[in-house]
């Protein structure tokens, strides 16, 4: 009986401990860790392989072309130019990235960036342009739209 009680206490403690889980970018263990694509030249592993710090140049921390407007001739009237760790390798482990968002008049975009390699989800595409499509009945209910309007919106993608 006593063994059973100990087991139960242990089990409850483990269950409580495992509910406090969180996920985040790899923490910066050094000042910078310029990401490289090929592991054979790598030094540390911390998120992505790091470039040898003696070979790091200023270019690893810069990007040119953000002055060029994205093409906004699309359904949502906006264009997100995302600069993440793949475009600026020096962002590796820093937990940040940036974006240029161009809007046509009345264009829309929703983007949240809190990671070195965030995904950008365009809500309209994800909801009405998904493949396979979301059941129109669900969209009709969720957005309080007429079924014909949902069909029309799905045909736009
Ligand atoms: C954003 O603009 C770039 C550059 O003009 C273009 O290549 C890309 O297709 C555009 N993206 C969308 C979603 O329209
Ligand atoms: C923008 O994209 C549209 C549609 O793809 C295309 O017709 C137009 O030529 C593009 N404009 C520029 C400046 O590239």
mmCIF file with all atom_site columns, C-alpha atoms and ligand atoms in Angstrom:
data_model
loop_
_atom_site.group_PDB
_atom_site.id
_atom_site.type_symbol
_atom_site.label_atom_id
_atom_site.label_alt_id
_atom_site.label_comp_id
_atom_site.label_asym_id
_atom_site.label_entity_id
_atom_site.label_seq_id
_atom_site.pdbx_PDB_ins_code
_atom_site.Cartn_x
_atom_site.Cartn_y
_atom_site.Cartn_z
_atom_site.occupancy
_atom_site.B_iso_or_equiv
_atom_site.pdbx_formal_charge
_atom_site.auth_seq_id
_atom_site.auth_comp_id
_atom_site.auth_asym_id
_atom_site.auth_atom_id
_atom_site.pdbx_PDB_model_num
ATOM   1   C CA . UNK A 1 1   ? 0.000   0.000  0.000   1.00 0.00 ? 1   UNK A CA 1
ATOM   2   C CA . UNK A 1 2   ? 2.830   2.389  0.991   1.00 0.00 ? 2   UNK A CA 1
ATOM   3   C CA . UNK A 1 3   ? 4.694   1.569  -2.254  1.00 0.00 ? 3   UNK A CA 1
ATOM   4   C CA . UNK A 1 4   ? 1.495   2.269  -4.166  1.00 0.00 ? 4   UNK A CA 1
ATOM   5   C CA . UNK A 1 5   ? 1.156   5.693  -2.508  1.00 0.00 ? 5   UNK A CA 1
ATOM   6   C CA . UNK A 1 6   ? 4.777   6.570  -3.338  1.00 0.00 ? 6   UNK A CA 1
ATOM   7   C CA . UNK A 1 7   ? 4.215   5.530  -6.926  1.00 0.00 ? 7   UNK A CA 1
ATOM   8   C CA . UNK A 1 8   ? 1.084   7.687  -7.080  1.00 0.00 ? 8   UNK A CA 1
ATOM   9   C CA . UNK A 1 9   ? 2.886   10.755 -5.618  1.00 0.00 ? 9   UNK A CA 1
ATOM   10  C CA . UNK A 1 10  ? 5.761   10.241 -8.054  1.00 0.00 ? 10  UNK A CA 1
ATOM   11  C CA . UNK A 1 11  ? 3.388   9.869  -10.966 1.00 0.00 ? 11  UNK A CA 1
ATOM   12  C CA . UNK A 1 12  ? 1.461   13.050 -10.054 1.00 0.00 ? 12  UNK A CA 1
ATOM   13  C CA . UNK A 1 13  ? 4.733   15.021 -9.694  1.00 0.00 ? 13  UNK A CA 1
ATOM   14  C CA . UNK A 1 14  ? 5.910   13.830 -13.106 1.00 0.00 ? 14  UNK A CA 1
ATOM   15  C CA . UNK A 1 15  ? 2.541   14.677 -14.653 1.00 0.00 ? 15  UNK A CA 1
ATOM   16  C CA . UNK A 1 16  ? 2.686   18.205 -13.175 1.00 0.00 ? 16  UNK A CA 1
ATOM   17  C CA . UNK A 1 17  ? 6.303   18.733 -14.225 1.00 0.00 ? 17  UNK A CA 1
ATOM   18  C CA . UNK A 1 18  ? 5.630   17.729 -17.812 1.00 0.00 ? 18  UNK A CA 1
ATOM   19  C CA . UNK A 1 19  ? 2.786   20.229 -18.211 1.00 0.00 ? 19  UNK A CA 1
ATOM   20  C CA . UNK A 1 20  ? 5.261   23.137 -18.040 1.00 0.00 ? 20  UNK A CA 1
ATOM   21  C CA . UNK A 1 21  ? 6.769   22.757 -21.492 1.00 0.00 ? 21  UNK A CA 1
ATOM   22  C CA . UNK A 1 22  ? 7.696   25.615 -23.770 1.00 0.00 ? 22  UNK A CA 1
ATOM   23  C CA . UNK A 1 23  ? 9.326   25.990 -27.168 1.00 0.00 ? 23  UNK A CA 1
ATOM   24  C CA . UNK A 1 24  ? 11.669  28.725 -28.320 1.00 0.00 ? 24  UNK A CA 1
ATOM   25  C CA . UNK A 1 25  ? 14.561  29.434 -30.671 1.00 0.00 ? 25  UNK A CA 1
ATOM   26  C CA . UNK A 1 26  ? 17.945  28.024 -29.681 1.00 0.00 ? 26  UNK A CA 1
ATOM   27  C CA . UNK A 1 27  ? 19.456  30.338 -27.058 1.00 0.00 ? 27  UNK A CA 1
ATOM   28  C CA . UNK A 1 28  ? 22.460  32.458 -28.094 1.00 0.00 ? 28  UNK A CA 1
ATOM   29  C CA . UNK A 1 29  ? 25.379  30.796 -26.316 1.00 0.00 ? 29  UNK A CA 1
ATOM   30  C CA . UNK A 1 30  ? 27.843  33.090 -28.093 1.00 0.00 ? 30  UNK A CA 1
ATOM   31  C CA . UNK A 1 31  ? 27.712  36.647 -29.483 1.00 0.00 ? 31  UNK A CA 1
ATOM   32  C CA . UNK A 1 32  ? 26.908  35.424 -32.973 1.00 0.00 ? 32  UNK A CA 1
ATOM   33  C CA . UNK A 1 33  ? 26.599  32.194 -34.863 1.00 0.00 ? 33  UNK A CA 1
ATOM   34  C CA . UNK A 1 34  ? 26.507  32.834 -38.604 1.00 0.00 ? 34  UNK A CA 1
ATOM   35  C CA . UNK A 1 35  ? 24.542  29.981 -40.159 1.00 0.00 ? 35  UNK A CA 1
ATOM   36  C CA . UNK A 1 36  ? 26.081  27.922 -42.946 1.00 0.00 ? 36  UNK A CA 1
ATOM   37  C CA . UNK A 1 37  ? 24.361  25.527 -45.323 1.00 0.00 ? 37  UNK A CA 1
ATOM   38  C CA . UNK A 1 38  ? 27.021  22.812 -45.472 1.00 0.00 ? 38  UNK A CA 1
ATOM   39  C CA . UNK A 1 39  ? 27.688  20.978 -42.193 1.00 0.00 ? 39  UNK A CA 1
ATOM   40  C CA . UNK A 1 40  ? 31.234  19.999 -43.251 1.00 0.00 ? 40  UNK A CA 1
ATOM   41  C CA . UNK A 1 41  ? 32.483  23.555 -42.584 1.00 0.00 ? 41  UNK A CA 1
ATOM   42  C CA . UNK A 1 42  ? 30.603  23.802 -39.303 1.00 0.00 ? 42  UNK A CA 1
ATOM   43  C CA . UNK A 1 43  ? 32.040  24.466 -35.878 1.00 0.00 ? 43  UNK A CA 1
ATOM   44  C CA . UNK A 1 44  ? 29.213  24.351 -33.332 1.00 0.00 ? 44  UNK A CA 1
ATOM   45  C CA . UNK A 1 45  ? 25.683  23.096 -33.530 1.00 0.00 ? 45  UNK A CA 1
ATOM   46  C CA . UNK A 1 46  ? 23.247  25.594 -32.074 1.00 0.00 ? 46  UNK A CA 1
ATOM   47  C CA . UNK A 1 47  ? 20.172  25.874 -34.230 1.00 0.00 ? 47  UNK A CA 1
ATOM   48  C CA . UNK A 1 48  ? 22.076  25.778 -37.512 1.00 0.00 ? 48  UNK A CA 1
ATOM   49  C CA . UNK A 1 49  ? 25.774  24.974 -37.911 1.00 0.00 ? 49  UNK A CA 1
ATOM   50  C CA . UNK A 1 50  ? 27.901  28.047 -37.184 1.00 0.00 ? 50  UNK A CA 1
ATOM   51  C CA . UNK A 1 51  ? 30.438  29.503 -39.553 1.00 0.00 ? 51  UNK A CA 1
ATOM   52  C CA . UNK A 1 52  ? 33.995  29.649 -38.237 1.00 0.00 ? 52  UNK A CA 1
ATOM   53  C CA . UNK A 1 53  ? 34.010  33.012 -36.406 1.00 0.00 ? 53  UNK A CA 1
ATOM   54  C CA . UNK A 1 54  ? 37.386  33.899 -38.051 1.00 0.00 ? 54  UNK A CA 1
ATOM   55  C CA . UNK A 1 55  ? 35.692  33.726 -41.470 1.00 0.00 ? 55  UNK A CA 1
ATOM   56  C CA . UNK A 1 56  ? 32.630  35.813 -40.580 1.00 0.00 ? 56  UNK A CA 1
ATOM   57  C CA . UNK A 1 57  ? 32.252  39.045 -42.580 1.00 0.00 ? 57  UNK A CA 1
ATOM   58  C CA . UNK A 1 58  ? 29.948  42.063 -42.366 1.00 0.00 ? 58  UNK A CA 1
ATOM   59  C CA . UNK A 1 59  ? 28.014  40.684 -45.354 1.00 0.00 ? 59  UNK A CA 1
ATOM   60  C CA . UNK A 1 60  ? 26.791  37.827 -43.156 1.00 0.00 ? 60  UNK A CA 1
ATOM   61  C CA . UNK A 1 61  ? 24.733  40.410 -41.260 1.00 0.00 ? 61  UNK A CA 1
ATOM   62  C CA . UNK A 1 62  ? 23.357  42.403 -44.165 1.00 0.00 ? 62  UNK A CA 1
ATOM   63  C CA . UNK A 1 63  ? 20.922  42.109 -47.042 1.00 0.00 ? 63  UNK A CA 1
ATOM   64  C CA . UNK A 1 64  ? 20.475  44.423 -49.967 1.00 0.00 ? 64  UNK A CA 1
ATOM   65  C CA . UNK A 1 65  ? 17.304  44.726 -51.998 1.00 0.00 ? 65  UNK A CA 1
ATOM   66  C CA . UNK A 1 66  ? 14.848  45.669 -49.268 1.00 0.00 ? 66  UNK A CA 1
ATOM   67  C CA . UNK A 1 67  ? 14.393  48.966 -51.120 1.00 0.00 ? 67  UNK A CA 1
ATOM   68  C CA . UNK A 1 68  ? 12.749  47.111 -54.030 1.00 0.00 ? 68  UNK A CA 1
ATOM   69  C CA . UNK A 1 69  ? 8.963   46.981 -53.763 1.00 0.00 ? 69  UNK A CA 1
ATOM   70  C CA . UNK A 1 70  ? 7.265   43.584 -53.964 1.00 0.00 ? 70  UNK A CA 1
ATOM   71  C CA . UNK A 1 71  ? 4.658   42.981 -56.643 1.00 0.00 ? 71  UNK A CA 1
ATOM   72  C CA . UNK A 1 72  ? 1.244   43.624 -55.086 1.00 0.00 ? 72  UNK A CA 1
ATOM   73  C CA . UNK A 1 73  ? -0.796  42.559 -58.146 1.00 0.00 ? 73  UNK A CA 1
ATOM   74  C CA . UNK A 1 74  ? -2.324  39.547 -56.378 1.00 0.00 ? 74  UNK A CA 1
ATOM   75  C CA . UNK A 1 75  ? -5.641  38.666 -54.697 1.00 0.00 ? 75  UNK A CA 1
ATOM   76  C CA . UNK A 1 76  ? -4.772  40.131 -51.292 1.00 0.00 ? 76  UNK A CA 1
ATOM   77  C CA . UNK A 1 77  ? -3.142  43.309 -52.630 1.00 0.00 ? 77  UNK A CA 1
ATOM   78  C CA . UNK A 1 78  ? 0.026   42.911 -50.557 1.00 0.00 ? 78  UNK A CA 1
ATOM   79  C CA . UNK A 1 79  ? 3.450   41.328 -50.740 1.00 0.00 ? 79  UNK A CA 1
ATOM   80  C CA . UNK A 1 80  ? 5.625   40.167 -47.845 1.00 0.00 ? 80  UNK A CA 1
ATOM   81  C CA . UNK A 1 81  ? 9.397   40.152 -48.412 1.00 0.00 ? 81  UNK A CA 1
ATOM   82  C CA . UNK A 1 82  ? 10.646  38.048 -45.521 1.00 0.00 ? 82  UNK A CA 1
ATOM   83  C CA . UNK A 1 83  ? 14.243  38.297 -44.321 1.00 0.00 ? 83  UNK A CA 1
ATOM   84  C CA . UNK A 1 84  ? 14.922  35.302 -42.129 1.00 0.00 ? 84  UNK A CA 1
ATOM   85  C CA . UNK A 1 85  ? 17.988  33.281 -41.184 1.00 0.00 ? 85  UNK A CA 1
ATOM   86  C CA . UNK A 1 86  ? 18.131  31.852 -44.721 1.00 0.00 ? 86  UNK A CA 1
ATOM   87  C CA . UNK A 1 87  ? 18.522  35.347 -46.220 1.00 0.00 ? 87  UNK A CA 1
ATOM   88  C CA . UNK A 1 88  ? 20.674  36.879 -43.431 1.00 0.00 ? 88  UNK A CA 1
ATOM   89  C CA . UNK A 1 89  ? 22.704  33.996 -41.953 1.00 0.00 ? 89  UNK A CA 1
ATOM   90  C CA . UNK A 1 90  ? 23.913  36.239 -39.094 1.00 0.00 ? 90  UNK A CA 1
ATOM   91  C CA . UNK A 1 91  ? 20.366  36.146 -37.643 1.00 0.00 ? 91  UNK A CA 1
ATOM   92  C CA . UNK A 1 92  ? 20.967  32.556 -36.544 1.00 0.00 ? 92  UNK A CA 1
ATOM   93  C CA . UNK A 1 93  ? 20.206  32.123 -32.788 1.00 0.00 ? 93  UNK A CA 1
ATOM   94  C CA . UNK A 1 94  ? 19.262  35.808 -32.421 1.00 0.00 ? 94  UNK A CA 1
ATOM   95  C CA . UNK A 1 95  ? 15.556  34.992 -32.432 1.00 0.00 ? 95  UNK A CA 1
ATOM   96  C CA . UNK A 1 96  ? 14.572  37.766 -34.819 1.00 0.00 ? 96  UNK A CA 1
ATOM   97  C CA . UNK A 1 97  ? 13.821  38.367 -38.466 1.00 0.00 ? 97  UNK A CA 1
ATOM   98  C CA . UNK A 1 98  ? 12.277  41.206 -40.404 1.00 0.00 ? 98  UNK A CA 1
ATOM   99  C CA . UNK A 1 99  ? 9.980   41.801 -43.298 1.00 0.00 ? 99  UNK A CA 1
ATOM   100 C CA . UNK A 1 100 ? 9.063   44.442 -45.811 1.00 0.00 ? 100 UNK A CA 1
ATOM   101 C CA . UNK A 1 101 ? 5.334   44.454 -46.491 1.00 0.00 ? 101 UNK A CA 1
ATOM   102 C CA . UNK A 1 102 ? 4.067   46.328 -49.553 1.00 0.00 ? 102 UNK A CA 1
ATOM   103 C CA . UNK A 1 103 ? 0.403   47.211 -49.761 1.00 0.00 ? 103 UNK A CA 1
ATOM   104 C CA . UNK A 1 104 ? -1.649  48.139 -52.781 1.00 0.00 ? 104 UNK A CA 1
ATOM   105 C CA . UNK A 1 105 ? -4.556  50.482 -51.896 1.00 0.00 ? 105 UNK A CA 1
ATOM   106 C CA . UNK A 1 106 ? -6.989  48.414 -49.742 1.00 0.00 ? 106 UNK A CA 1
ATOM   107 C CA . UNK A 1 107 ? -4.526  45.501 -49.663 1.00 0.00 ? 107 UNK A CA 1
ATOM   108 C CA . UNK A 1 108 ? -4.367  43.363 -46.525 1.00 0.00 ? 108 UNK A CA 1
ATOM   109 C CA . UNK A 1 109 ? -1.647  41.360 -44.751 1.00 0.00 ? 109 UNK A CA 1
ATOM   110 C CA . UNK A 1 110 ? -1.207  39.884 -41.292 1.00 0.00 ? 110 UNK A CA 1
ATOM   111 C CA . UNK A 1 111 ? 2.264   38.802 -40.240 1.00 0.00 ? 111 UNK A CA 1
ATOM   112 C CA . UNK A 1 112 ? 3.865   38.155 -36.856 1.00 0.00 ? 112 UNK A CA 1
ATOM   113 C CA . UNK A 1 113 ? 7.611   37.629 -36.566 1.00 0.00 ? 113 UNK A CA 1
ATOM   114 C CA . UNK A 1 114 ? 9.170   36.481 -33.331 1.00 0.00 ? 114 UNK A CA 1
ATOM   115 C CA . UNK A 1 115 ? 11.596  33.885 -34.560 1.00 0.00 ? 115 UNK A CA 1
ATOM   116 C CA . UNK A 1 116 ? 14.753  33.668 -36.662 1.00 0.00 ? 116 UNK A CA 1
ATOM   117 C CA . UNK A 1 117 ? 12.838  31.547 -39.176 1.00 0.00 ? 117 UNK A CA 1
ATOM   118 C CA . UNK A 1 118 ? 9.137   32.317 -38.964 1.00 0.00 ? 118 UNK A CA 1
ATOM   119 C CA . UNK A 1 119 ? 6.529   30.985 -41.329 1.00 0.00 ? 119 UNK A CA 1
ATOM   120 C CA . UNK A 1 120 ? 4.263   33.586 -42.893 1.00 0.00 ? 120 UNK A CA 1
ATOM   121 C CA . UNK A 1 121 ? 0.636   32.612 -43.188 1.00 0.00 ? 121 UNK A CA 1
ATOM   122 C CA . UNK A 1 122 ? -1.600  34.706 -45.398 1.00 0.00 ? 122 UNK A CA 1
ATOM   123 C CA . UNK A 1 123 ? -4.978  34.168 -43.769 1.00 0.00 ? 123 UNK A CA 1
ATOM   124 C CA . UNK A 1 124 ? -7.064  34.521 -46.930 1.00 0.00 ? 124 UNK A CA 1
ATOM   125 C CA . UNK A 1 125 ? -4.951  31.927 -48.794 1.00 0.00 ? 125 UNK A CA 1
ATOM   126 C CA . UNK A 1 126 ? -4.835  29.561 -45.820 1.00 0.00 ? 126 UNK A CA 1
ATOM   127 C CA . UNK A 1 127 ? -8.609  29.678 -45.266 1.00 0.00 ? 127 UNK A CA 1
ATOM   128 C CA . UNK A 1 128 ? -10.132 29.947 -48.734 1.00 0.00 ? 128 UNK A CA 1
ATOM   129 C CA . UNK A 1 129 ? -7.239  28.724 -50.892 1.00 0.00 ? 129 UNK A CA 1
ATOM   130 C CA . UNK A 1 130 ? -6.146  25.649 -48.945 1.00 0.00 ? 130 UNK A CA 1
ATOM   131 C CA . UNK A 1 131 ? -5.512  22.397 -50.797 1.00 0.00 ? 131 UNK A CA 1
ATOM   132 C CA . UNK A 1 132 ? -7.435  20.186 -50.087 1.00 0.00 ? 132 UNK A CA 1
ATOM   133 C CA . UNK A 1 133 ? -10.130 22.841 -49.560 1.00 0.00 ? 133 UNK A CA 1
ATOM   134 C CA . UNK A 1 134 ? -11.844 23.376 -46.215 1.00 0.00 ? 134 UNK A CA 1
ATOM   135 C CA . UNK A 1 135 ? -15.427 22.100 -46.353 1.00 0.00 ? 135 UNK A CA 1
ATOM   136 C CA . UNK A 1 136 ? -17.590 25.077 -47.526 1.00 0.00 ? 136 UNK A CA 1
ATOM   137 C CA . UNK A 1 137 ? -20.160 24.163 -44.846 1.00 0.00 ? 137 UNK A CA 1
ATOM   138 C CA . UNK A 1 138 ? -17.533 24.847 -42.136 1.00 0.00 ? 138 UNK A CA 1
ATOM   139 C CA . UNK A 1 139 ? -16.527 28.177 -43.725 1.00 0.00 ? 139 UNK A CA 1
ATOM   140 C CA . UNK A 1 140 ? -20.186 29.188 -44.104 1.00 0.00 ? 140 UNK A CA 1
ATOM   141 C CA . UNK A 1 141 ? -20.710 28.701 -40.365 1.00 0.00 ? 141 UNK A CA 1
ATOM   142 C CA . UNK A 1 142 ? -17.345 30.096 -39.183 1.00 0.00 ? 142 UNK A CA 1
ATOM   143 C CA . UNK A 1 143 ? -17.505 33.299 -41.206 1.00 0.00 ? 143 UNK A CA 1
ATOM   144 C CA . UNK A 1 144 ? -21.306 33.679 -41.220 1.00 0.00 ? 144 UNK A CA 1
ATOM   145 C CA . UNK A 1 145 ? -21.278 33.852 -45.023 1.00 0.00 ? 145 UNK A CA 1
ATOM   146 C CA . UNK A 1 146 ? -23.712 32.731 -47.653 1.00 0.00 ? 146 UNK A CA 1
ATOM   147 C CA . UNK A 1 147 ? -22.679 29.434 -49.301 1.00 0.00 ? 147 UNK A CA 1
ATOM   148 C CA . UNK A 1 148 ? -22.431 31.173 -52.700 1.00 0.00 ? 148 UNK A CA 1
ATOM   149 C CA . UNK A 1 149 ? -20.012 33.738 -51.247 1.00 0.00 ? 149 UNK A CA 1
ATOM   150 C CA . UNK A 1 150 ? -17.813 30.942 -49.856 1.00 0.00 ? 150 UNK A CA 1
ATOM   151 C CA . UNK A 1 151 ? -17.847 29.186 -53.246 1.00 0.00 ? 151 UNK A CA 1
ATOM   152 C CA . UNK A 1 152 ? -16.953 32.458 -54.930 1.00 0.00 ? 152 UNK A CA 1
ATOM   153 C CA . UNK A 1 153 ? -14.049 33.110 -52.524 1.00 0.00 ? 153 UNK A CA 1
ATOM   154 C CA . UNK A 1 154 ? -12.683 29.573 -52.929 1.00 0.00 ? 154 UNK A CA 1
ATOM   155 C CA . UNK A 1 155 ? -12.715 29.959 -56.733 1.00 0.00 ? 155 UNK A CA 1
ATOM   156 C CA . UNK A 1 156 ? -10.427 33.022 -56.481 1.00 0.00 ? 156 UNK A CA 1
ATOM   157 C CA . UNK A 1 157 ? -7.392  30.849 -55.576 1.00 0.00 ? 157 UNK A CA 1
HETATM 158 C C1 . LIG B 2 .   ? 6.088   39.462 -54.313 1.00 0.00 ? 1   LIG B C1 1
HETATM 159 O O1 . LIG B 2 .   ? 6.943   40.240 -55.107 1.00 0.00 ? 1   LIG B O1 1
HETATM 160 C C2 . LIG B 2 .   ? 7.991   39.504 -55.719 1.00 0.00 ? 1   LIG B C2 1
HETATM 161 C C3 . LIG B 2 .   ? 8.904   40.486 -56.418 1.00 0.00 ? 1   LIG B C3 1
HETATM 162 O O2 . LIG B 2 .   ? 8.194   41.330 -57.273 1.00 0.00 ? 1   LIG B O2 1
HETATM 163 C C4 . LIG B 2 .   ? 7.377   38.476 -56.674 1.00 0.00 ? 1   LIG B C4 1
HETATM 164 O O3 . LIG B 2 .   ? 8.400   37.692 -57.248 1.00 0.00 ? 1   LIG B O3 1
HETATM 165 C C5 . LIG B 2 .   ? 6.444   37.564 -55.886 1.00 0.00 ? 1   LIG B C5 1
HETATM 166 O O4 . LIG B 2 .   ? 5.791   36.655 -56.759 1.00 0.00 ? 1   LIG B O4 1
HETATM 167 C C6 . LIG B 2 .   ? 5.408   38.385 -55.154 1.00 0.00 ? 1   LIG B C6 1
HETATM 168 N N1 . LIG B 2 .   ? 4.590   37.519 -54.297 1.00 0.00 ? 1   LIG B N1 1
HETATM 169 C C7 . LIG B 2 .   ? 3.260   37.469 -54.359 1.00 0.00 ? 1   LIG B C7 1
HETATM 170 C C8 . LIG B 2 .   ? 2.588   36.565 -53.387 1.00 0.00 ? 1   LIG B C8 1
HETATM 171 O O5 . LIG B 2 .   ? 2.606   38.135 -55.170 1.00 0.00 ? 1   LIG B O5 1
HETATM 172 C C1 . LIG B 2 .   ? 3.162   41.859 -61.142 1.00 0.00 ? 2   LIG B C1 1
HETATM 173 O O1 . LIG B 2 .   ? 2.471   40.617 -61.219 1.00 0.00 ? 2   LIG B O1 1
HETATM 174 C C2 . LIG B 2 .   ? 1.472   40.587 -62.229 1.00 0.00 ? 2   LIG B C2 1
HETATM 175 C C3 . LIG B 2 .   ? 0.708   39.289 -62.079 1.00 0.00 ? 2   LIG B C3 1
HETATM 176 O O2 . LIG B 2 .   ? 1.583   38.206 -61.937 1.00 0.00 ? 2   LIG B O2 1
HETATM 177 C C4 . LIG B 2 .   ? 2.143   40.769 -63.601 1.00 0.00 ? 2   LIG B C4 1
HETATM 178 O O3 . LIG B 2 .   ? 1.153   40.766 -64.587 1.00 0.00 ? 2   LIG B O3 1
HETATM 179 C C5 . LIG B 2 .   ? 2.910   42.106 -63.617 1.00 0.00 ? 2   LIG B C5 1
HETATM 180 O O4 . LIG B 2 .   ? 3.639   42.231 -64.822 1.00 0.00 ? 2   LIG B O4 1
HETATM 181 C C6 . LIG B 2 .   ? 3.894   42.169 -62.454 1.00 0.00 ? 2   LIG B C6 1
HETATM 182 N N1 . LIG B 2 .   ? 4.471   43.504 -62.375 1.00 0.00 ? 2   LIG B N1 1
HETATM 183 C C7 . LIG B 2 .   ? 5.790   43.705 -62.276 1.00 0.00 ? 2   LIG B C7 1
HETATM 184 C C8 . LIG B 2 .   ? 6.220   45.126 -62.174 1.00 0.00 ? 2   LIG B C8 1
HETATM 185 O O5 . LIG B 2 .   ? 6.607   42.783 -62.286 1.00 0.00 ? 2   LIG B O5 1
#
